[in-house]
Short mmCIF file of C-alpha atoms (C1' of nucleotides) in Angstrom, two decimals:
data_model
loop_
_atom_site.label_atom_id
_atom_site.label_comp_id
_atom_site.label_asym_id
_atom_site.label_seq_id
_atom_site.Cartn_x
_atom_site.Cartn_y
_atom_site.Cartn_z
CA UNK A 8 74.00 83.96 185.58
CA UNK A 9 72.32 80.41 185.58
CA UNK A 10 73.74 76.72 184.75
CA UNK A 11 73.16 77.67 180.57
CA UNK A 12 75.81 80.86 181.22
CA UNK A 13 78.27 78.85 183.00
CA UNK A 14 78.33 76.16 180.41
CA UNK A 15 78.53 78.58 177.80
CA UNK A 16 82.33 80.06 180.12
CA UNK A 17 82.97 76.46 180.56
CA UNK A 18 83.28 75.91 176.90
CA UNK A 19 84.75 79.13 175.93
CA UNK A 20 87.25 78.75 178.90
CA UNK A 21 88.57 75.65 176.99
CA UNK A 22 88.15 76.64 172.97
CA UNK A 23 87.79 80.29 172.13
CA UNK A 24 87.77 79.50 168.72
CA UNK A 25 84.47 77.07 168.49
CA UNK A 26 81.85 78.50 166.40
CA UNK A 27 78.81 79.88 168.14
CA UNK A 28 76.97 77.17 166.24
CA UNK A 29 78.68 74.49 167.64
CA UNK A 30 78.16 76.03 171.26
CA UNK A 31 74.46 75.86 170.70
CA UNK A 32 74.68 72.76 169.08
CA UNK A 33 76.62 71.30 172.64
CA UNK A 34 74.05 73.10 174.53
CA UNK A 35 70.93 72.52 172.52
CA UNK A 36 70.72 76.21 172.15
CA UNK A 37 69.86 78.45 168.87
CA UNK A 38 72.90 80.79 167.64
CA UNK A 39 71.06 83.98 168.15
CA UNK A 40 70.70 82.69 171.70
CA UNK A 41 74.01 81.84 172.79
CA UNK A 42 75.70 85.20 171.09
CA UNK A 43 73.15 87.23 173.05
CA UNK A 44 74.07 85.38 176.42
CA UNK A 45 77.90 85.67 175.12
CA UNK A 46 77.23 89.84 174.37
CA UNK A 47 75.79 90.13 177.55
CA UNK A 48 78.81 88.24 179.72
CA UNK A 49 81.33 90.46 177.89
CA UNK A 50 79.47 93.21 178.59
CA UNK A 51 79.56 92.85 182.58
CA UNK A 52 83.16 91.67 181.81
CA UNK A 53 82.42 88.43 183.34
CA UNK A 54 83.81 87.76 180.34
CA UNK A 55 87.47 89.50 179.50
CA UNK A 56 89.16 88.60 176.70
CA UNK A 57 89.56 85.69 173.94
CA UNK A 58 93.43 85.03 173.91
CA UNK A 59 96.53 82.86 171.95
CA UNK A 60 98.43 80.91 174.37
CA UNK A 61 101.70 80.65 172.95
CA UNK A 62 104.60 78.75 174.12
CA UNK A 63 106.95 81.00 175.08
CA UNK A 64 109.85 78.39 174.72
CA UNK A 65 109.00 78.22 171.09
CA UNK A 66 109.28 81.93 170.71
CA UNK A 67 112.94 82.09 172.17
CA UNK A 68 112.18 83.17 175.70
CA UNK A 69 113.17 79.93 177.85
CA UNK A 70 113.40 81.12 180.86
CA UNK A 71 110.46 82.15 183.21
CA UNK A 72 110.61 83.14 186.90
CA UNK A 73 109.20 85.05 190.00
CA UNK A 74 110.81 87.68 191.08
CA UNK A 75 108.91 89.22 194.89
CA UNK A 76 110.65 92.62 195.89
CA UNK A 77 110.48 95.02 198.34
CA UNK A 78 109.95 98.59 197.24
CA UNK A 79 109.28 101.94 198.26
CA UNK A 80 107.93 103.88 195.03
CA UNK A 81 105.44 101.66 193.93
CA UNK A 82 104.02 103.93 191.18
CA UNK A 83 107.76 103.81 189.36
CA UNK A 84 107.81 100.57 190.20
CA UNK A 85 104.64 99.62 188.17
CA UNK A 86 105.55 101.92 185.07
CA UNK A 87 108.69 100.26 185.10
CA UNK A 88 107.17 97.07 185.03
CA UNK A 89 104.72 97.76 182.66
CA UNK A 90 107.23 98.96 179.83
CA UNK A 91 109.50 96.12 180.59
CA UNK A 92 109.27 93.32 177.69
CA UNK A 93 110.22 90.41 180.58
CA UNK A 94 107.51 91.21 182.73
CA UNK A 95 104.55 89.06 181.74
CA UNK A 96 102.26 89.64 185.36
CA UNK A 97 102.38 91.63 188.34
CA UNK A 98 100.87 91.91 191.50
CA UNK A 99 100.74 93.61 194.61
CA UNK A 100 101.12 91.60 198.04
CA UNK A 101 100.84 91.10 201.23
CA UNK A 102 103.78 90.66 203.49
CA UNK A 103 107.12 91.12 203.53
CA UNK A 104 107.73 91.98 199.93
CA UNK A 105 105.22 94.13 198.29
CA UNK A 106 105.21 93.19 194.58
CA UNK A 107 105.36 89.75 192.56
CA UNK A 108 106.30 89.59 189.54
CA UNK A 109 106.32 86.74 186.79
CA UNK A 110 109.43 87.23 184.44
CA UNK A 111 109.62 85.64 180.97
CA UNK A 112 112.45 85.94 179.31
CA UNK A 113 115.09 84.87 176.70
CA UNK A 114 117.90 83.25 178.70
CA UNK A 115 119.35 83.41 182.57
CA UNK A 116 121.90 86.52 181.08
CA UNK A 117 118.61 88.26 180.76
CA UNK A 118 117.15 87.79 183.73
CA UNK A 119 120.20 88.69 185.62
CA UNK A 120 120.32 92.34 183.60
CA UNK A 121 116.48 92.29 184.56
CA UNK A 122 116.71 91.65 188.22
CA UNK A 123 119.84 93.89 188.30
CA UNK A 124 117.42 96.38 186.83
CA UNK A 125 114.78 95.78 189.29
CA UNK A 126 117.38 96.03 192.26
CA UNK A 127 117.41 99.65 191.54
CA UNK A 128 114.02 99.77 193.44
CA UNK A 129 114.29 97.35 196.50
CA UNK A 130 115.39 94.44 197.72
CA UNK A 131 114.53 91.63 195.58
CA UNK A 132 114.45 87.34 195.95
CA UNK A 133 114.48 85.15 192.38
CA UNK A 134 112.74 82.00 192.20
CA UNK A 135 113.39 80.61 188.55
CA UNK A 136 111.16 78.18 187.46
CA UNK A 137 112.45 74.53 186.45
CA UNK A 138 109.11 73.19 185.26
CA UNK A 139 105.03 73.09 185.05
CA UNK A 140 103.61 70.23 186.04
CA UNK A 141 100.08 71.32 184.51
CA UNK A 142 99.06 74.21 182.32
CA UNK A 143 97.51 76.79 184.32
CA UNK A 144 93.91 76.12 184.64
CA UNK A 145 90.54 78.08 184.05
CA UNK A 146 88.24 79.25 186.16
CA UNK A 147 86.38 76.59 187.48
CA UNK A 148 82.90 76.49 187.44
CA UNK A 149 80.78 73.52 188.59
CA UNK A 150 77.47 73.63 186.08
CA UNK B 26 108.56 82.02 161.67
CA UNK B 27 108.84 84.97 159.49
CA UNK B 28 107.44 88.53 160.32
CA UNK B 29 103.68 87.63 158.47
CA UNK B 30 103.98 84.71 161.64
CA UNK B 31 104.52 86.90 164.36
CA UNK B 32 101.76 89.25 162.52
CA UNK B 33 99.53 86.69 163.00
CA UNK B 34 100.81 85.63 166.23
CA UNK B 35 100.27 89.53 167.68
CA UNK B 36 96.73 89.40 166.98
CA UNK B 37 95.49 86.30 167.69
CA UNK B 38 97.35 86.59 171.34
CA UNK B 39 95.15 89.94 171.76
CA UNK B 40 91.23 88.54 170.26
CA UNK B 41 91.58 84.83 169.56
CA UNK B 42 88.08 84.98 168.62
CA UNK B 43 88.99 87.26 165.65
CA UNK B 44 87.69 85.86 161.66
CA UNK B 45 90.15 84.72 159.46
CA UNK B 46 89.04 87.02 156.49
CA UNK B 47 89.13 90.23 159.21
CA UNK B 48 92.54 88.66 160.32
CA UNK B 49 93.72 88.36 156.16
CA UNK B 50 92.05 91.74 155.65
CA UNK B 51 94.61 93.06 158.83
CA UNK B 52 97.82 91.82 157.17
CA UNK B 53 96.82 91.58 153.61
CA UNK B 54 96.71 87.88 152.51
CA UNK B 55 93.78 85.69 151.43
CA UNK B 56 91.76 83.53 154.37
CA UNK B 57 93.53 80.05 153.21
CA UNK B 58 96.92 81.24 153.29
CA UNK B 59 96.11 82.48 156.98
CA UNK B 60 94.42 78.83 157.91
CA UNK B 61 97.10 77.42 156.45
CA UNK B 62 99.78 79.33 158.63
CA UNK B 63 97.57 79.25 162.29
CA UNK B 64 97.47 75.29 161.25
CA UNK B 65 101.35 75.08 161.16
CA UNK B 66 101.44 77.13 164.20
CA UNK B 67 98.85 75.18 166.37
CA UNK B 68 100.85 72.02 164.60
CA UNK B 69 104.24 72.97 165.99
CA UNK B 70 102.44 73.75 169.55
CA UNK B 71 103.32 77.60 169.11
CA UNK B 72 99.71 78.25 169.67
CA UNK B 73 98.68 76.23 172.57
CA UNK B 74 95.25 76.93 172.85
CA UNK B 75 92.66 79.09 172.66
CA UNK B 76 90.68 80.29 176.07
CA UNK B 77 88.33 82.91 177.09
CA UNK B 78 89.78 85.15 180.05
CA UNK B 79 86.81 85.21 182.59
CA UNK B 80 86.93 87.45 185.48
CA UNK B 81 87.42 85.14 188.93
CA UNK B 82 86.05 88.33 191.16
CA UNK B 83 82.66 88.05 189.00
CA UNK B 84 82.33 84.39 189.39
CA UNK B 85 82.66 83.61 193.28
CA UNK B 86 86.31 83.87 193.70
CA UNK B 87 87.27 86.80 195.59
CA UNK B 88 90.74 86.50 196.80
CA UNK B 89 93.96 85.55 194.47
CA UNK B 90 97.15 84.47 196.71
CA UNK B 91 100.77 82.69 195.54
CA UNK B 92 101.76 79.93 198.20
CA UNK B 93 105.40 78.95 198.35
CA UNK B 94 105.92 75.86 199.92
CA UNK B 95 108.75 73.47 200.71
CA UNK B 96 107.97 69.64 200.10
CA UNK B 97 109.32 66.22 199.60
CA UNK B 98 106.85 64.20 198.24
CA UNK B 99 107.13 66.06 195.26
CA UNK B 100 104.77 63.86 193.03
CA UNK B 101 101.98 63.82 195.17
CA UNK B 102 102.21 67.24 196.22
CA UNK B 103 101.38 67.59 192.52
CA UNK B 104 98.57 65.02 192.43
CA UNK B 105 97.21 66.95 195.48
CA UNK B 106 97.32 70.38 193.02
CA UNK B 107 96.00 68.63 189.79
CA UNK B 108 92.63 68.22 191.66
CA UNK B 109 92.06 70.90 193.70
CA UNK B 110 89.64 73.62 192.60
CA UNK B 111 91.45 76.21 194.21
CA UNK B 112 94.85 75.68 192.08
CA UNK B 113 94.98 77.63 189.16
CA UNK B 114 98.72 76.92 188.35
CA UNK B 115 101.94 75.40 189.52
CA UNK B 116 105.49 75.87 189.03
CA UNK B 117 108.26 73.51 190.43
CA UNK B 118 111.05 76.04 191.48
CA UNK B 119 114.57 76.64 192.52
CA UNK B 120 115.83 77.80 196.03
CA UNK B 121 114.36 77.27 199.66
CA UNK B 122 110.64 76.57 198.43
CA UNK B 123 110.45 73.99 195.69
CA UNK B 124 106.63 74.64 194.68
CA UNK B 125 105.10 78.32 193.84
CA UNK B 126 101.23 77.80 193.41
CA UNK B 127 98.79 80.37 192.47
CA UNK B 128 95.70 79.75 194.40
CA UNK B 129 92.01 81.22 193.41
CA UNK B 130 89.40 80.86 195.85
CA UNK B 131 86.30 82.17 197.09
CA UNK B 132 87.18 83.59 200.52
CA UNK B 133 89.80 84.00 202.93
CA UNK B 134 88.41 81.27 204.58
CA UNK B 135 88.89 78.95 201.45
CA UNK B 136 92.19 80.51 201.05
CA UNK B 137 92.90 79.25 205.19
CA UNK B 138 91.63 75.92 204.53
CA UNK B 139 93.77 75.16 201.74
CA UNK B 140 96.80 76.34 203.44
CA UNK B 141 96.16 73.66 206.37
CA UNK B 142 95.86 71.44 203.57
CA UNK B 143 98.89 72.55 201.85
CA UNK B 144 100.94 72.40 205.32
CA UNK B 145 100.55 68.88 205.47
CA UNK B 146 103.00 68.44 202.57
CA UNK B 147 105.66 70.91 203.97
CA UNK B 148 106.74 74.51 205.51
CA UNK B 149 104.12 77.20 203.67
CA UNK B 150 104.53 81.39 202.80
CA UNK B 151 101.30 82.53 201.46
CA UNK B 152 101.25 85.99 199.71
CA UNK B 153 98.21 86.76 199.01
CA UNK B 154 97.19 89.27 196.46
CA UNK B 155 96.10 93.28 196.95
CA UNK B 156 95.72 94.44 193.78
CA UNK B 157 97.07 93.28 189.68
CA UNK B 158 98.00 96.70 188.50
CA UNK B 159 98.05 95.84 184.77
CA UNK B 160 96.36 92.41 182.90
CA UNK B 161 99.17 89.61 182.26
CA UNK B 162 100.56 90.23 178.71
CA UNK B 163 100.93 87.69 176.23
CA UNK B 164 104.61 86.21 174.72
CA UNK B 165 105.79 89.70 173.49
CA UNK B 166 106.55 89.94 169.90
CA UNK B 167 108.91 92.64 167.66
CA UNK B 168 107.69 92.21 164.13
"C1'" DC C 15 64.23 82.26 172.89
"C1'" DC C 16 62.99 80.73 168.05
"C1'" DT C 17 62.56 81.18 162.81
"C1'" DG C 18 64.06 82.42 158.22
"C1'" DA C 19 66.43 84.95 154.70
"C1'" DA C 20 70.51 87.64 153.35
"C1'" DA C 21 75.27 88.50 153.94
"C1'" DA C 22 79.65 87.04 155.44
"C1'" DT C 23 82.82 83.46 156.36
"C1'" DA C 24 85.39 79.05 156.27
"C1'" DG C 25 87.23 75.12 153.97
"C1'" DA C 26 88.56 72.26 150.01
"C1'" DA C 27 90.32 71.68 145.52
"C1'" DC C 28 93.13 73.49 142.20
"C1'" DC C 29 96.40 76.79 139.85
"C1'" DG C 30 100.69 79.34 139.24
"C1'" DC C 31 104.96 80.96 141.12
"C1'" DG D 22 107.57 75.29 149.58
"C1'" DC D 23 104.29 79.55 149.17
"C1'" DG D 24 100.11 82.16 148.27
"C1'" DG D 25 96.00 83.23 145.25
"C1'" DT D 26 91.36 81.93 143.04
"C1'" DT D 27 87.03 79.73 142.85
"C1'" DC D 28 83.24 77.26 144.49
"C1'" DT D 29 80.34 75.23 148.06
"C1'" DA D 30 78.87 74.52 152.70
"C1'" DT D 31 78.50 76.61 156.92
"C1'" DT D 32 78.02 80.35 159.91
"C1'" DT D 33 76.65 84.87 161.38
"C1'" DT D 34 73.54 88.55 161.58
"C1'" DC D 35 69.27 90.82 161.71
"C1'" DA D 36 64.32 91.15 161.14
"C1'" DG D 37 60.20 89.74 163.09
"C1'" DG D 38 57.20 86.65 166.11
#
DNA sequence: CCTGAAAATAGAACCGC
DNA sequence: GCGGTTCTATTTTCAGG
């Protein structure tokens, strides 16, 4: 993992879709080169996944918000979760409440049948979100 | 937005780094009608962006945590955000706290520091994260 | 990590529906 | 508007050094 690898995530962080003879071309690199460093990072999963970041607002869910809850049966909890179309992320925490969980979802109706859902396993606080001031950022990595 | 859209939409979301002809070959249709649709989609901002999903654990940053907070100075808090490292996203919400920040960092001593910083703009909760039990999904889409 | 040739792909122009 | 065809330039892949 040297400066040349974390210019390589740099630019991949920012435009999955370059060609990997433009990347060598930025990095003054041969393309045999850079897709053997890029093999190599996906296979030690430094590297994860190459994804579409839609707008969710364009795809008629407007709303998005953070649900924390407090629950016993964590394991129903997650399957729950996981088969549930609004969930987008979830994570378990520290404190108080035990799970957080980013909702994304058509409109505030179905966010209320969600949490009401979700009240079935604890105790549960909404925090709807009005706006993003920035898109969520990378990794960062100082080359 | 018909069903060959939200094809198109499915896969890209899953390997953005995906050819065209393997894409065309997946829902039967030539490579420049698919251009041509992913360049109306990235045109009307339904595709955002591209990005490679890197793993923070394998790259220094050890600990995740969300940070609630409860400001005034609502613009700078913001400004404060945009340019620190350790802010991976922010969301302006409703109720008590006004801000929910996701924070990646290397240590919990990073994580400590920013949170004095952080309490200089208002009253903090920091939840800090044990464990992601599945990988954030994308927009989810019935076609 | 580079070179070089073969195979695959992407992009542009054009056609027909 | 929509997608298909053809042709060319570019890219990717794989062998070998």
């Amino acid at each position: 993992m040297d400066q040349t690898d974390l210019k390589i995530l740099n630019i991949l962080q920012d435009n999955a879709r370059i060609s990997i003879s433009e990347l060598g071309r930025m990095i003054n690199m041969t393309g045999p080169a850079v897709t053997e460093r890029i093999r190599k990072l996906e296979e030690k999963e430094v590297i994860r996944s190459y994804r579409a970041v839609l707008s969710p607002e364009k795809l008629g869910k407007a709303i998005t918000a953070f649900v924390i809850i407090q629950v016993n049966r964590c394991d129903l909890f997650t399957d729950f979760c996981r088969r549930s179309p609004d969930v987008a992320e979830i994570h378990q925490i520290s404190g108080q409440f035990n799970f957080l969980i980013k909702v994304v979802t058509e409109s505030m109706q179905s966010l209320e049948r969600f949490r009401r859902e979700c009240s079935e396993f604890g105790f549960t606080q909404t925090m709807t979100v009005l706006s993003t001031p920035f898109d969520p950022k990378g990794v960062p990595l100082d080359d």
